[in-house]
C-alpha positions as semicolon CSV with decimal commas, in nm:
position;residue;x (nm);y (nm);z (nm)
1;X;0,000;0,000;0,000
2;X;0,155;0,332;-0,115
3;X;0,044;0,685;-0,024
4;X;0,225;0,990;-0,159
5;X;0,172;1,343;-0,025
6;X;0,256;1,637;-0,252
7;X;0,244;1,997;-0,138
8;X;0,087;2,245;-0,380
9;X;0,287;2,490;-0,591
10;X;0,377;2,847;-0,496
11;X;0,055;3,044;-0,429
12;X;-0,026;3,334;-0,661
13;X;-0,117;3,552;-0,362
14;X;0,207;3,721;-0,264
15;X;0,297;3,820;0,095
16;X;0,209;4,178;0,180
17;X;0,376;4,427;0,417
18;X;0,206;4,633;0,688
19;X;-0,150;4,500;0,694
20;X;-0,413;4,586;0,953
21;X;-0,620;4,305;1,103
22;X;-0,905;4,367;0,855
23;X;-0,664;4,392;0,562
24;X;-0,504;4,062;0,667
25;X;-0,847;3,896;0,690
26;X;-0,916;4,010;0,331
27;X;-0,570;3,898;0,218
28;X;-0,631;3,554;0,371
29;X;-0,957;3,520;0,177
30;X;-0,767;3,609;-0,142
31;X;-0,494;3,359;-0,054
32;X;-0,749;3,078;-0,028
33;X;-0,922;3,187;-0,351
34;X;-0,611;3,210;-0,569
35;X;-0,428;2,938;-0,753
36;X;-0,057;2,894;-0,815
37;X;0,205;3,102;-0,993
38;X;0,457;2,835;-1,092
39;X;0,481;2,498;-1,261
40;X;0,587;2,169;-1,104
41;X;0,943;2,050;-1,142
42;X;0,987;1,821;-1,442
43;X;1,114;1,550;-1,208
44;X;0,777;1,544;-1,024
45;X;0,578;1,523;-1,348
46;X;0,810;1,246;-1,474
47;X;0,775;1,058;-1,143
48;X;0,395;1,072;-1,163
49;X;0,401;0,934;-1,517
50;X;0,605;0,631;-1,411
51;X;0,484;0,570;-1,054
52;X;0,174;0,364;-1,138
53;X;-0,059;0,594;-0,948
54;X;-0,420;0,481;-0,954
55;X;-0,586;0,758;-0,753
56;X;-0,506;1,129;-0,749
57;X;-0,686;1,342;-0,490
58;X;-0,652;1,709;-0,403
59;X;-0,793;1,949;-0,150
60;X;-1,070;2,167;-0,290
61;X;-0,871;2,491;-0,251
62;X;-0,763;2,638;-0,587
63;X;-0,389;2,622;-0,515
64;X;-0,421;2,244;-0,467
65;X;-0,661;2,175;-0,755
66;X;-0,446;2,379;-0,996
67;X;-0,135;2,200;-0,872
68;X;-0,301;1,862;-0,930
69;X;-0,398;1,970;-1,283
70;X;-0,042;2,088;-1,344
71;X;0,107;1,746;-1,260
72;X;-0,169;1,527;-1,408
73;X;-0,430;1,722;-1,610
74;X;-0,787;1,608;-1,551
75;X;-0,701;1,312;-1,327
76;X;-0,765;1,446;-0,977
77;X;-1,083;1,453;-0,775
78;X;-1,101;1,724;-0,513
79;X;-1,237;1,693;-0,161
80;X;-1,261;1,963;0,112
81;X;-1,172;1,697;0,370
82;X;-0,810;1,758;0,266
83;X;-0,823;2,140;0,288
84;X;-0,560;2,322;0,491
85;X;-0,601;2,403;0,859
86;X;-0,760;2,734;0,948
87;X;-0,551;3,028;1,065
88;X;-0,667;3,235;1,362
89;X;-0,673;3,612;1,311
90;X;-0,558;3,786;1,628
91;X;-0,712;4,112;1,743
92;X;-0,423;4,354;1,765
93;X;-0,428;4,730;1,701
94;X;-0,117;4,751;1,483
95;X;-0,007;4,659;1,131
96;X;0,213;4,359;1,049
97;X;0,354;4,178;0,746
98;X;0,124;3,899;0,623
99;X;0,381;3,635;0,719
100;X;0,389;3,770;1,076
101;X;0,006;3,761;1,092
102;X;0,014;3,403;0,965
103;X;0,281;3,292;1,213
104;X;0,106;3,448;1,511
105;X;-0,231;3,321;1,390
106;X;-0,095;2,967;1,357
107;X;0,046;2,977;1,711
108;X;-0,285;3,105;1,848
109;X;-0,465;2,833;1,652
110;X;-0,241;2,568;1,807
111;X;-0,327;2,712;2,149
112;X;-0,699;2,686;2,074
113;X;-0,759;3,059;2,027
114;X;-0,972;3,056;1,714
115;X;-1,331;3,113;1,612
116;X;-1,311;2,853;1,335
117;X;-1,192;2,493;1,330
118;X;-0,965;2,440;1,630
119;X;-0,657;2,220;1,644
120;X;-0,842;1,928;1,806
121;X;-1,113;1,932;1,539
122;X;-0,846;1,962;1,270
123;X;-0,669;1,653;1,405
124;X;-0,996;1,459;1,388
125;X;-1,043;1,578;1,028
126;X;-0,684;1,474;0,948
127;X;-0,756;1,130;1,093
128;X;-1,064;1,105;0,869
129;X;-0,850;1,220;0,575
130;X;-0,598;0,947;0,660
131;X;-0,880;0,691;0,669
132;X;-0,992;0,806;0,322
133;X;-0,638;0,787;0,181
134;X;-0,588;0,439;0,326
135;X;-0,918;0,321;0,176
136;X;-0,810;0,463;-0,160
137;X;-0,462;0,311;-0,133
138;X;-0,614;-0,031;-0,055
139;X;-0,743;-0,026;-0,413
140;X;-0,457;0,155;-0,591
141;X;-0,148;0,363;-0,519
142;X;-0,272;0,706;-0,411
143;X;-0,142;1,062;-0,434
144;X;-0,277;1,357;-0,237
145;X;-0,199;1,708;-0,358
146;X;-0,252;1,907;-0,042
147;X;-0,108;2,157;0,201
148;X;0,176;2,186;0,450
149;X;-0,005;2,140;0,783
150;X;-0,251;1,883;0,652
151;X;0,020;1,677;0,481
152;X;0,242;1,684;0,792
153;X;-0,048;1,579;1,014
154;X;-0,151;1,299;0,777
155;X;0,214;1,185;0,761
156;X;0,229;1,160;1,141
157;X;-0,098;0,968;1,144
158;X;0,027;0,729;0,873
159;X;0,341;0,654;1,076
160;X;0,126;0,601;1,386
161;X;-0,073;0,345;1,184
162;X;0,231;0,146;1,080
163;X;0,337;0,314;0,755
164;X;0,703;0,386;0,701
165;X;0,853;0,689;0,534
166;X;0,982;0,561;0,203
167;X;1,111;0,882;0,047
168;X;1,105;1,259;0,090
169;X;1,182;1,468;-0,216
170;X;1,238;1,841;-0,167
171;X;1,096;2,063;0,104
172;X;0,844;2,343;0,059
173;X;0,630;2,387;-0,250
174;X;0,605;2,082;-0,478
175;X;0,763;1,857;-0,214
176;X;0,670;1,488;-0,214
177;X;0,666;1,251;0,081
178;X;0,601;0,882;0,016
179;X;0,478;0,624;0,267
180;X;0,442;0,250;0,237
181;X;0,301;-0,036;0,443
């Protein structure tokens, strides 16, 4: 049984300096609505063509669906179960760079300070996502084109369930992590 996790390509929504809380909230909506600005490495496309992948799944966010189409046009089915974890938006009276907002928001989210999906609920969703990937991989080798936090959490859950890390190629955008059992 083989499960491969690929992180999406570089998002088209670029980081922004000096945003207020409301501006960051709008930027975050744009980030989730936009696709990608780059193409996958040729080595990833070549690997997918030779890896005997039966099922290709992506999150339903545009940066993941466009990434899936970039590596294997028309093959992926999307599912919001695999969407990225929410980011809390702190209430502070000053302006910050979008990456600072995201970092602080992620820490607050980990601490349970969010109005959306909290870390505990996200872990349950990641466990359900792992169940879905394992069911898919029981039929055919499966690839998920997803997101950083979700892929890391699924990877931890796969190892907990007896999968071993077979290979990790690259870090960051377009990275691939392969598990086998």
